[in-house]
Coordinates of C-alpha atoms in Angstrom, one line a residue:
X1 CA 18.2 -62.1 6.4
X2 CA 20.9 -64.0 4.3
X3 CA 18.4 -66.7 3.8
X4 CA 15.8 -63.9 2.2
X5 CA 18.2 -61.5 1.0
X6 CA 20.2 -61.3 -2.4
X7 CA 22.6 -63.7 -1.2
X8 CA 20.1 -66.6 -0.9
X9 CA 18.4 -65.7 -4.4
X10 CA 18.2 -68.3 -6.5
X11 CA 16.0 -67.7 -10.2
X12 CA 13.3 -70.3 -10.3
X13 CA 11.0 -71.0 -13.8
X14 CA 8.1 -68.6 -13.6
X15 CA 9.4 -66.8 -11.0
X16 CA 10.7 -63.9 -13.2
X17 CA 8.6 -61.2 -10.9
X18 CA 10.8 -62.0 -7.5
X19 CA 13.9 -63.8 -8.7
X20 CA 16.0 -63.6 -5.5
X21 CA 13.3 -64.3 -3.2
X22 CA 13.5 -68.3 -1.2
X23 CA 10.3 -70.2 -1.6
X24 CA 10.3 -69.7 2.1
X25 CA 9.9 -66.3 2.6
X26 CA 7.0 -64.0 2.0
X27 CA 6.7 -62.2 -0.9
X28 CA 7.0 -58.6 -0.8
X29 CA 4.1 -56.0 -1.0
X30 CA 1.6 -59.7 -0.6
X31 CA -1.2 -59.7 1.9
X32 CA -0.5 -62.2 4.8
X33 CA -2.8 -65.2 4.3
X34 CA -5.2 -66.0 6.4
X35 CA -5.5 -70.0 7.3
X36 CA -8.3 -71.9 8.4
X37 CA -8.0 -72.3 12.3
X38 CA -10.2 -74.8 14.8
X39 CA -11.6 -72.4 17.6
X40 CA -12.9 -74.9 19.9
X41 CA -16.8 -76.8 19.3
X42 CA -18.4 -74.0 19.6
X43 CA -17.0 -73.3 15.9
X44 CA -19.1 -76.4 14.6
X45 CA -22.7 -75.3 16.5
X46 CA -25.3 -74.6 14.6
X47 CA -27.3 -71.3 15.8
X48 CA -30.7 -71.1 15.4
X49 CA -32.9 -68.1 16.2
X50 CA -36.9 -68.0 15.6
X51 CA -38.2 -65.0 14.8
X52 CA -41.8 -63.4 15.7
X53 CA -43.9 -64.8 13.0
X54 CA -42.1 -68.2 13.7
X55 CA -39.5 -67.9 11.0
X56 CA -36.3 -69.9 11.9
X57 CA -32.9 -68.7 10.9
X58 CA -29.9 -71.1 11.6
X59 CA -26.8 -70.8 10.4
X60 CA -23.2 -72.9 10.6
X61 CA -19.9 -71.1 10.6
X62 CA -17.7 -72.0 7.9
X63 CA -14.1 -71.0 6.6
X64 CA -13.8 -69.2 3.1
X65 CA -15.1 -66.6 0.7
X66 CA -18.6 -68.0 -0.4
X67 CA -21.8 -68.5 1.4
X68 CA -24.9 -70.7 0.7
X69 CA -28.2 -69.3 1.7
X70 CA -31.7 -70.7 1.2
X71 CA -34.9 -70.6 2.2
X72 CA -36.3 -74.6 2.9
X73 CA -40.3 -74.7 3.4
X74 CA -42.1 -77.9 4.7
X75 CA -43.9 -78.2 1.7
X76 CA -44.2 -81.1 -1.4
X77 CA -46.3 -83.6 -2.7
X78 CA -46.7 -85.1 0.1
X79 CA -48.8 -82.1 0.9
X80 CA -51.2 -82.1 -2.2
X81 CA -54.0 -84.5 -1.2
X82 CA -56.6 -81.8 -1.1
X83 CA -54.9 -80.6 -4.6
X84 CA -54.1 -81.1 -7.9
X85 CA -51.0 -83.7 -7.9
X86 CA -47.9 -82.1 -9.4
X87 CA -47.9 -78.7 -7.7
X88 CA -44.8 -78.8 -6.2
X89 CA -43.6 -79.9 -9.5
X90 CA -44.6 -76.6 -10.5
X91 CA -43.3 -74.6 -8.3
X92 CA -39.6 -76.1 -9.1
X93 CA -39.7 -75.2 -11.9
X94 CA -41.5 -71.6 -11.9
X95 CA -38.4 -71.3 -9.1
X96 CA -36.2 -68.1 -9.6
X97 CA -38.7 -66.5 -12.3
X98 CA -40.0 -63.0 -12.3
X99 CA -40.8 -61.6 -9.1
X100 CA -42.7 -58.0 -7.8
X101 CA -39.0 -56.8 -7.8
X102 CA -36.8 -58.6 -10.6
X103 CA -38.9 -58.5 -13.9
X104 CA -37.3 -61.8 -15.6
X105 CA -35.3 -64.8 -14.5
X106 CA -32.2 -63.4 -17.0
X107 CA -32.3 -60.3 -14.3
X108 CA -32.2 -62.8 -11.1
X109 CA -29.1 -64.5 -12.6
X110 CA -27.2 -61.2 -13.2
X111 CA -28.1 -59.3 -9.8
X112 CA -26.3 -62.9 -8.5
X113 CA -23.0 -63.1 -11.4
X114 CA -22.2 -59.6 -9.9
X115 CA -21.3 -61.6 -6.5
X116 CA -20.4 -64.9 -8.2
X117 CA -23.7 -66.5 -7.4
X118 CA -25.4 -69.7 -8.6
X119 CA -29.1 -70.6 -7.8
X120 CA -31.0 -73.7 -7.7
X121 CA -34.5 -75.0 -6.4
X122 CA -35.4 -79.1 -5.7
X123 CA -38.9 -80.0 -4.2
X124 CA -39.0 -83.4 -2.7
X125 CA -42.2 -85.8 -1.2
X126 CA -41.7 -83.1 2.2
X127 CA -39.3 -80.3 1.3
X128 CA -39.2 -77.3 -0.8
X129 CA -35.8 -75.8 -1.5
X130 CA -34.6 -72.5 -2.3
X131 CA -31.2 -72.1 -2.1
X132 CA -28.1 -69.6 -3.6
X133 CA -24.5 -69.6 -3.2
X134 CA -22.7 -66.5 -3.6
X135 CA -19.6 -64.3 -2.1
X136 CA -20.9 -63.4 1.6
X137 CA -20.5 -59.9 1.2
X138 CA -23.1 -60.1 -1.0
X139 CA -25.7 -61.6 2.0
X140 CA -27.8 -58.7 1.9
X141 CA -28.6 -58.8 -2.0
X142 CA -29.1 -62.7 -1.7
X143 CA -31.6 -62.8 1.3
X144 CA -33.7 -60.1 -0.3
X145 CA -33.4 -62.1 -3.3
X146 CA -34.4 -65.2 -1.9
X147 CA -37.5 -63.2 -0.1
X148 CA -38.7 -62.1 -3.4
X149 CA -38.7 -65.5 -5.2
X150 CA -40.3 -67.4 -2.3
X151 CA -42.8 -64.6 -1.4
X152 CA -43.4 -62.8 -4.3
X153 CA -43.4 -64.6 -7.4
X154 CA -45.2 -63.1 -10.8
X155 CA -46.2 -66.1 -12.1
X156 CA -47.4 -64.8 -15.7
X157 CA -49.1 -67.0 -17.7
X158 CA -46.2 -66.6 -20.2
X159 CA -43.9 -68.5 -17.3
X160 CA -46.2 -71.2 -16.5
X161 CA -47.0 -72.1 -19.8
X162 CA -43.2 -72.2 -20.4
X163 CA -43.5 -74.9 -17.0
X164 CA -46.3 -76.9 -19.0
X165 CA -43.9 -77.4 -21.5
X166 CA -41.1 -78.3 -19.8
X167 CA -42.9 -80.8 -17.5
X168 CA -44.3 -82.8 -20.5
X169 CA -40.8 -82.6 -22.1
X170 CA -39.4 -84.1 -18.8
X171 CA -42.2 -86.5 -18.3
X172 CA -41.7 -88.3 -22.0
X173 CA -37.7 -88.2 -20.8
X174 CA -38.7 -89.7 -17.5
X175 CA -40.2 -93.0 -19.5
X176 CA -37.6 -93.2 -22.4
X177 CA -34.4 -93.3 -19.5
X178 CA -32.0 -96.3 -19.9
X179 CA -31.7 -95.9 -16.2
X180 CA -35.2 -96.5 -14.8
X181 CA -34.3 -96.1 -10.9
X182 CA -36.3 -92.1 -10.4
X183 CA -39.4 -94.5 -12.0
X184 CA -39.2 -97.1 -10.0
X185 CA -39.0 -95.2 -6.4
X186 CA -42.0 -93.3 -7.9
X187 CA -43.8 -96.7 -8.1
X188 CA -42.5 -98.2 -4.8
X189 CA -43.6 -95.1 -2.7
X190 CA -47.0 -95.5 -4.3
X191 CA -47.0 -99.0 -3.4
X192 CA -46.3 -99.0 -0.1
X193 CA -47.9 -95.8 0.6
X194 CA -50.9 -96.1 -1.4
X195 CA -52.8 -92.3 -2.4
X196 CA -51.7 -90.8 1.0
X197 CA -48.9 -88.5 2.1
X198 CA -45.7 -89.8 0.2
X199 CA -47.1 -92.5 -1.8
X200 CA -48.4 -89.4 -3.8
X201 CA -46.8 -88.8 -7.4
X202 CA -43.3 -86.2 -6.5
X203 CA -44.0 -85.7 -10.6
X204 CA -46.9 -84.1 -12.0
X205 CA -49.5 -86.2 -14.1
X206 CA -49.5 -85.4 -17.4
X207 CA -53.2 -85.0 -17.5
X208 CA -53.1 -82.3 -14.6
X209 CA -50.2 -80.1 -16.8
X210 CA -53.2 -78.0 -18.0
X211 CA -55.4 -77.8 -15.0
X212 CA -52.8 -76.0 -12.7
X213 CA -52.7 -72.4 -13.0
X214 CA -51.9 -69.4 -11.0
X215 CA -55.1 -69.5 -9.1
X216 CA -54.4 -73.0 -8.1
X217 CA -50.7 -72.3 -6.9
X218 CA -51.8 -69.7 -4.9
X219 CA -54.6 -71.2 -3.4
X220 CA -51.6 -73.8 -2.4
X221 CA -49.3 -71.1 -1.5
X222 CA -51.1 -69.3 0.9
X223 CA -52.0 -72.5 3.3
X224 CA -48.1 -73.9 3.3
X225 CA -45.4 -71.1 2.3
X226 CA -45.8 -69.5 6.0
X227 CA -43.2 -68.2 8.2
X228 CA -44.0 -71.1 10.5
X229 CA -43.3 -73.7 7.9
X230 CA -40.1 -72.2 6.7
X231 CA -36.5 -71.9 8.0
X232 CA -33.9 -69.7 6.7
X233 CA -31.0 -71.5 6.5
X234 CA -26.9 -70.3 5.6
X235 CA -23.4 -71.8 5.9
X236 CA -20.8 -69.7 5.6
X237 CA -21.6 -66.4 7.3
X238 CA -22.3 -64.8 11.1
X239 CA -25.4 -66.0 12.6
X240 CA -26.5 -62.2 13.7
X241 CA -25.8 -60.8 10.0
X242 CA -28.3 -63.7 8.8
X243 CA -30.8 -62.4 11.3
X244 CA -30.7 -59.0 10.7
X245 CA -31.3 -60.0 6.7
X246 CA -34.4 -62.4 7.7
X247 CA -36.0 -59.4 9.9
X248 CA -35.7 -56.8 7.3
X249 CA -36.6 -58.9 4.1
X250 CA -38.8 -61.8 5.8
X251 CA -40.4 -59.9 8.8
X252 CA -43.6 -58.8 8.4
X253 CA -43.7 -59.0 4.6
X254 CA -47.4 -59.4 3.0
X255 CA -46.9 -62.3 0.2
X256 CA -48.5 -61.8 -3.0
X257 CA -51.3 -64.2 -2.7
X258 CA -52.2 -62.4 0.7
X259 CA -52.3 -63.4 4.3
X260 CA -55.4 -64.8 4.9
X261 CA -56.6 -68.0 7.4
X262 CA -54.6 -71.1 6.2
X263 CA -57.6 -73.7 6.5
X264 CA -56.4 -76.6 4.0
X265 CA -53.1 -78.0 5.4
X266 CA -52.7 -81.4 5.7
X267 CA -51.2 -82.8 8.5
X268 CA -51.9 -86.5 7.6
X269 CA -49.3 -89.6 9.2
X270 CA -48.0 -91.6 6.6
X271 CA -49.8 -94.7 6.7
X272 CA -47.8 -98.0 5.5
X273 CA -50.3 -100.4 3.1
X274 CA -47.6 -102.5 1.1
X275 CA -48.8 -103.5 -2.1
X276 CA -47.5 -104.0 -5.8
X277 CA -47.2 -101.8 -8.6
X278 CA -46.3 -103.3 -12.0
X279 CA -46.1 -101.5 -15.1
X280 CA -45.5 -103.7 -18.2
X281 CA -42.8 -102.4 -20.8
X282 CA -41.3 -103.1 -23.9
X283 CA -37.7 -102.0 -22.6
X284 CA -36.1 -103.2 -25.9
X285 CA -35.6 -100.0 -27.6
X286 CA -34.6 -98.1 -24.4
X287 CA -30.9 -97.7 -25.3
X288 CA -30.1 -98.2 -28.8
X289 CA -26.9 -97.9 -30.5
X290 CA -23.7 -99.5 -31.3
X291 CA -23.7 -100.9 -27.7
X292 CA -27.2 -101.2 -26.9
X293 CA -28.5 -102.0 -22.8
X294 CA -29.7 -105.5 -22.8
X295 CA -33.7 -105.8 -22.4
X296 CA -34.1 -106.0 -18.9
X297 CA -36.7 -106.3 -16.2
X298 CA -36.6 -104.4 -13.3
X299 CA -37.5 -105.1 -9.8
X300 CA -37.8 -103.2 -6.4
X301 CA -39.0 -104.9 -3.1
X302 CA -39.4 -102.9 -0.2
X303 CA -40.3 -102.4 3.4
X304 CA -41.3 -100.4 6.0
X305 CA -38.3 -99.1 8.4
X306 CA -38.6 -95.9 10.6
X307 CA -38.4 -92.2 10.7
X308 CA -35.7 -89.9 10.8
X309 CA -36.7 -89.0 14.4
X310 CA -36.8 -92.8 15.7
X311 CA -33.4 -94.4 17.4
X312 CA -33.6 -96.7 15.1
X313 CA -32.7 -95.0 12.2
X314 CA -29.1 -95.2 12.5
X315 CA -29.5 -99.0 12.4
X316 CA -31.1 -99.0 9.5
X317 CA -28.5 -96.8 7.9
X318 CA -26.2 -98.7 8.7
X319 CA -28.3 -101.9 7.7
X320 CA -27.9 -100.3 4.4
X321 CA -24.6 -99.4 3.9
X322 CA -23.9 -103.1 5.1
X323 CA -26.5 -104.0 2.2
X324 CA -24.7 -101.8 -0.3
X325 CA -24.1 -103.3 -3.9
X326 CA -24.5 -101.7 -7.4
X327 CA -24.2 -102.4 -10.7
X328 CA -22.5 -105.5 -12.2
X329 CA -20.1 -103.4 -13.7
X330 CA -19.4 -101.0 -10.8
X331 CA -15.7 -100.2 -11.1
X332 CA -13.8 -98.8 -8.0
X333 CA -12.7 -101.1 -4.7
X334 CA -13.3 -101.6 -0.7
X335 CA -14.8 -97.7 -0.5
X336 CA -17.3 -98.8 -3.8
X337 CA -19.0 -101.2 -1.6
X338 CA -17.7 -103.8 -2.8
X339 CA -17.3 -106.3 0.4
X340 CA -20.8 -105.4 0.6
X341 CA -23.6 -108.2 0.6
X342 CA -25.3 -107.2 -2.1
X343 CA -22.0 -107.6 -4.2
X344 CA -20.7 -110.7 -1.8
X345 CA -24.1 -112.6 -2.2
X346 CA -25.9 -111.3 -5.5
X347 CA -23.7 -109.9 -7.9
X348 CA -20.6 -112.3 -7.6
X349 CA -22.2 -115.3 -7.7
X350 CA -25.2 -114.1 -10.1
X351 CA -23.5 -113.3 -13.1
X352 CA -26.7 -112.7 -15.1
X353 CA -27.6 -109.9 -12.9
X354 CA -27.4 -106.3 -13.5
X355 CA -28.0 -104.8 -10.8
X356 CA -28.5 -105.0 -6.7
X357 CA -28.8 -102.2 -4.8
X358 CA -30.0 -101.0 -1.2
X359 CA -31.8 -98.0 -0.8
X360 CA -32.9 -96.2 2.1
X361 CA -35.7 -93.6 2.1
X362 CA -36.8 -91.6 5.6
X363 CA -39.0 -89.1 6.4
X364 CA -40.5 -87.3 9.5
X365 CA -43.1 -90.4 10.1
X366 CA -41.7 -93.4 8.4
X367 CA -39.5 -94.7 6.2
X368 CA -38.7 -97.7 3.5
X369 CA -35.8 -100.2 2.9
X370 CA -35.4 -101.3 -0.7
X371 CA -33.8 -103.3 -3.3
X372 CA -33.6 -102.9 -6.6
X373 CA -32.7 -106.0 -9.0
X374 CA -32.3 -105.7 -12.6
X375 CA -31.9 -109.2 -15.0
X376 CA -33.1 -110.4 -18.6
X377 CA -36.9 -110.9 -18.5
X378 CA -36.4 -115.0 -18.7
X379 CA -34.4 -114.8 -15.2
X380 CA -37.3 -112.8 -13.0
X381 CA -38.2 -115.7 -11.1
X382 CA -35.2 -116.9 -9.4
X383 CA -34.2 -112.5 -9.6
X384 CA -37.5 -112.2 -7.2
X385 CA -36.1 -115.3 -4.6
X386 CA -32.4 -114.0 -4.3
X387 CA -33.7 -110.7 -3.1
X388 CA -36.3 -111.9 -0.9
X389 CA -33.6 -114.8 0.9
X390 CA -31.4 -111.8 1.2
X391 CA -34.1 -109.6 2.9
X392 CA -34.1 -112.8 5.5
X393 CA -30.6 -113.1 6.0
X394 CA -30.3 -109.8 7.4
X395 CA -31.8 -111.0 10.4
X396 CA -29.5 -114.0 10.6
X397 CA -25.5 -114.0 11.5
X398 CA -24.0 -111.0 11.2
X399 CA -19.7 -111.0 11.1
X400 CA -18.0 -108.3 13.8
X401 CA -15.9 -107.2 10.8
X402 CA -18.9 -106.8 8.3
X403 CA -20.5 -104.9 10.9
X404 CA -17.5 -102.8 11.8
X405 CA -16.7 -102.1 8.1
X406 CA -20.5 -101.0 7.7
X407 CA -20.1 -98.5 10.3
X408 CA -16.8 -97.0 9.5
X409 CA -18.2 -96.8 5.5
X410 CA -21.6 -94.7 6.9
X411 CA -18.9 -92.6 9.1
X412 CA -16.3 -92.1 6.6
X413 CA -19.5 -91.0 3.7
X414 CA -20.8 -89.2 6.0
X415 CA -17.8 -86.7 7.0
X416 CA -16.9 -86.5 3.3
X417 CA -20.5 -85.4 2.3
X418 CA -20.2 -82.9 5.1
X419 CA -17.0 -81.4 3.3
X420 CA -19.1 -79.8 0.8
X421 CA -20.9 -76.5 2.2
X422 CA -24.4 -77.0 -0.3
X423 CA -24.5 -80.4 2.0
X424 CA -24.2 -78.6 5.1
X425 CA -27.0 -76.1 4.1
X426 CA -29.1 -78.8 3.3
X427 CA -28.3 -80.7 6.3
X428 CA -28.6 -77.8 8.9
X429 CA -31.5 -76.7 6.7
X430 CA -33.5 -80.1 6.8
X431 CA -33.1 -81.2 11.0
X432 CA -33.6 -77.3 12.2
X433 CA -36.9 -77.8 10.0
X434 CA -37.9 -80.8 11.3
X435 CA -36.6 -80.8 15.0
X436 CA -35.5 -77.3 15.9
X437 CA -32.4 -77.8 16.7
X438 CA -29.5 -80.3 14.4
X439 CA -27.2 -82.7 15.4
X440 CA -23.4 -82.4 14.6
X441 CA -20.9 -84.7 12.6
X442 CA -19.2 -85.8 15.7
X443 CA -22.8 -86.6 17.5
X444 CA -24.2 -88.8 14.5
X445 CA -20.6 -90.5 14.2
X446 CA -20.5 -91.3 18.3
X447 CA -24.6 -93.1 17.2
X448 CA -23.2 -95.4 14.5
X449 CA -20.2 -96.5 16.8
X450 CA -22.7 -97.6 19.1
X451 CA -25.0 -99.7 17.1
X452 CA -24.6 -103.3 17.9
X453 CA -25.5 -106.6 15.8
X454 CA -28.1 -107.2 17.9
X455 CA -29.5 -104.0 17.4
X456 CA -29.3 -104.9 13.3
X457 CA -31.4 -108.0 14.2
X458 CA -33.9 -106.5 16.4
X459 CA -34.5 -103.6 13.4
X460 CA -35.1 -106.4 10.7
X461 CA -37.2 -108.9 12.9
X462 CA -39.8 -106.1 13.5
X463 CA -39.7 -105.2 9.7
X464 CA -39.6 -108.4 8.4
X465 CA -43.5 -108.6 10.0
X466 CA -44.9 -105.9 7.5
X467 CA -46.4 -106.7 4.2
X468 CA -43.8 -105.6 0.9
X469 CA -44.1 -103.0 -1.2
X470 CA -43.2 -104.5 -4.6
X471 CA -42.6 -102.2 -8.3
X472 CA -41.8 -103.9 -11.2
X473 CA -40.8 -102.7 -15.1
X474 CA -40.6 -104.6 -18.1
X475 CA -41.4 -107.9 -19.6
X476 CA -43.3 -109.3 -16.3
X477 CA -44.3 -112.5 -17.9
X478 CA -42.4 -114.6 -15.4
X479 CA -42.8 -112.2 -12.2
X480 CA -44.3 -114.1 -9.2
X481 CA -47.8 -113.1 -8.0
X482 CA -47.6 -110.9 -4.7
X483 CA -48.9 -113.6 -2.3
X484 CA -45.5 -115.4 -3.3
X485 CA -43.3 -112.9 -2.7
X486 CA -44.9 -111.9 0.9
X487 CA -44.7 -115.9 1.4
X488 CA -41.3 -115.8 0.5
X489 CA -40.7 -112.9 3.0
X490 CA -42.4 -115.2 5.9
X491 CA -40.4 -117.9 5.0
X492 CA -36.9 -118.9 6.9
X493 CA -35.0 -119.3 3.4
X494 CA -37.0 -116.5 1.7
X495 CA -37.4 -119.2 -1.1
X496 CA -40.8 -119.3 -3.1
X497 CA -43.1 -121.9 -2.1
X498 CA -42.1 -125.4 -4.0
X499 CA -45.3 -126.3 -5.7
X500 CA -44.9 -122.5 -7.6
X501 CA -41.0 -123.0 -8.3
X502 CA -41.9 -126.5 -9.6
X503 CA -44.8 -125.9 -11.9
X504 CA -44.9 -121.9 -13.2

């Protein structure tokens, strides 16, 4: 009592309000805090129930005031064969509009400020995203919400022409980008995926802007927004309150473009073709100013991996992150990447190139390793052989601490991802959609522990067999024909054949 009494006070700056009170006590008339505690693994489970139509509600227990919420639908462009290409593209952006209750986005946005919410939409190639993040008391408010906009939108004509406009805006911003990397993964899906599932445009044409209408969407609407294809998904609140939300606002609930016989959906596999896409570009006046980007060509080779669902996709990830690289002028250390090969092998002994990095794209049926290189126009030839010798290294020698340092890297990125809760969401969201159930952190961490060098080998020898998918952008004077890059892919060196090196 001494310690907390008069006796002990001591007057600290900006402590005017309690001056005799120790640091260590409690301050009077304050609630007691409550601190984040573990409760066991059940803690970390996600819970999923399905509901009678087929709906899916899963939800992940988090600690703290706010939730995130959304609705994610097994919809995209993947899904517009039998369409007009750049639906989804629509719907993104007609997202969180006027609905049959809320008569204008402004009134969306302040039925959500009165519970601190934000809201956001994103359609991928397979995905369709609704999502808000709000205080959970306000759960009730957000589902019914998030019923409306998915179920129920208006879809004036003022709001859609609004949505022409913006998508031309963002198409002429698309082309004029210093960074062309969203362009080029358009081109190398289309490549290797050519006109079927997603090798089709994730943007929408420019020459289509006019033909969609709300007659189209709905006609798209009512074959792939049903509560079979959709999960309701939330991080952040109690699994039965969520269900109690998804029966009363999601159950039984006639959308606006009716409920008729779904007859259209296309349930095409992805089928690999390799190929090459090249798109010649005068890149000079890209980024002008007082420190202008160099004119630059840009290259991405890529090839077919696996599905999310396949065993071997955490080999490839961590193929990948072992891959790694960046830009030449990639400031950070170790946790940048920077022991990585692409930065080992390309960057640091290349200095005339820009860029080098590994991407990995997956999806329910297949999947596709790239790299994208970056140099001045002149340098495209020997650009086009380092990448390729580096896409036949990776089934050569691989070092116990590369490996090691590959794995901890994916572990380590992984767990900090999973700090935020709009990752989580997404991430519960996503697997429940595509599997039903999700695997945890600790699950996917114990998978990547496991992965051996041999199993890296194996992974490469059996994609090293299929034919490249190849983009390029730029000044393509110089760029190799496609026969020599796949016969620089089936060769041990990865080197272009001799007569072409000597004579082009």
């Amino acid at each position: 009592s001494r310690r907390c009494g008069l006796a002990a006070g001591r007057s600290y700056s900006g402590g005017g309000a309690y001056p005799s009170v120790s640091l260590s006590c409690p301050l009077p008339g304050v609630p007691k805090a409550v601190f984040a505690a573990a409760e066991g693994r059940e803690r970390f489970e996600t819970r999923v129930t399905v509901l009678e139509n087929g709906l899916r509600v899963a939800s992940q227990k988090k600690f703290g005031q706010f939730c995130t919420v959304g609705i994610l639908i097994n919809s995209g462009s993947r899904h517009e064969a039998k369409y007009l290409s750049g639906i989804s593209h629509f719907l993104e952006k007609l997202a969180f509009s006027s609905t049959a209750q809320f008569g204008s986005k402004d009134e969306i946005l302040l039925t959500l400020e009165k519970h601190g919410g934000i809201c956001d939409c994103q359609a991928s190639r397979d995905t369709i995203m609704y999502a808000v993040s709000a205080d959970a008391k306000g759960l009730d408010t957000v589902v019914n919400l998030l019923a409306d906009v998915a179920l129920q939108p208006r879809l004036s004509d003022e709001e859609i022409e609004m949505t022409r406009a913006a998508i031309r805006f963002e198409l002429e911003d698309l082309n004029m980008r210093p960074d062309p990397e969203p362009l080029l993964t358009e081109m190398i899906h289309a490549a290797a995926y050519r006109d079927n599932t997603v090798g089709l445009n994730r943007f929408c044409p420019v020459e289509n802007t006019d033909k969609i209408d709300r007659q189209v969407l709905h006609s798209y609407l009512r074959n792939y927004y049903t509560p079979d294809r959709m999960v309701l998904a939330g991080v952040g609140i109690e699994h039965e309150q969520l269900v109690e939300c998804a029966k009363k606002y999601l159950l039984g609930v006639e959308p606006v473009w009716g409920s008729g016989q779904t007859k259209d959906v296309d349930r095409s596999v992805a089928q690999y073709t390799g190929g090459i896409i090249k798109v010649e570009k005068d890149m000079s006046d890209v980024s002008l100013g007082p420190t202008p980007i160099p004119e630059l060509t840009h290259i991405m080779i890529g090839l077919e991996s696996c599905s999310f669902l396949e065993e071997d996709f955490i080999p490839f990830a961590v193929l990948n992150m072992m891959m790694g690289g960046g830009g030449s002028f990639s400031a950070g250390g170790p946790g940048k990447g920077m022991f990585t090969r692409l930065y080992l092998n390309v960057l640091n002994r290349h200095h005339w190139m820009y860029n080098a990095t590994s991407y990995h794209h997956s999806y329910e049926d297949t999947g596709l390793l790239c790299i994208h290189a970056s140099a001045d126009p002149k340098q495209v030839r020997e650009m086009v052989e380092i990448i390729t010798r580096e896409f036949i290294l990776m089934a050569g020698a691989i070092g116990e601490v590369e490996l090691e340092r590959a794995k901890t890297q994916l572990k380590s990125m992984l767990m900090m991802n999973l700090e935020s809760r709009p990752v989580i969401f997404e991430d519960v969201g996503r697997q429940v959609l595509a599997t039903n159930t999700r695997k945890l952190p600790h699950e996917l961490c114990a998978l990547i522990s496991e992965v051996k060098s041999t199993d890296i080998k194996r992974v490469v020898t059996k994609m090293l067999h299929k034919k490249p998918a190849v983009a390029a952008l730029g000044d393509l004077t110089d760029l190799p024909t496609y026969e020599h890059i796949q016969a620089a892919l089936s060769s041990k060196d990865g080197r272009l054949p001799r007569m072409y090196r000597l004579f082009r």
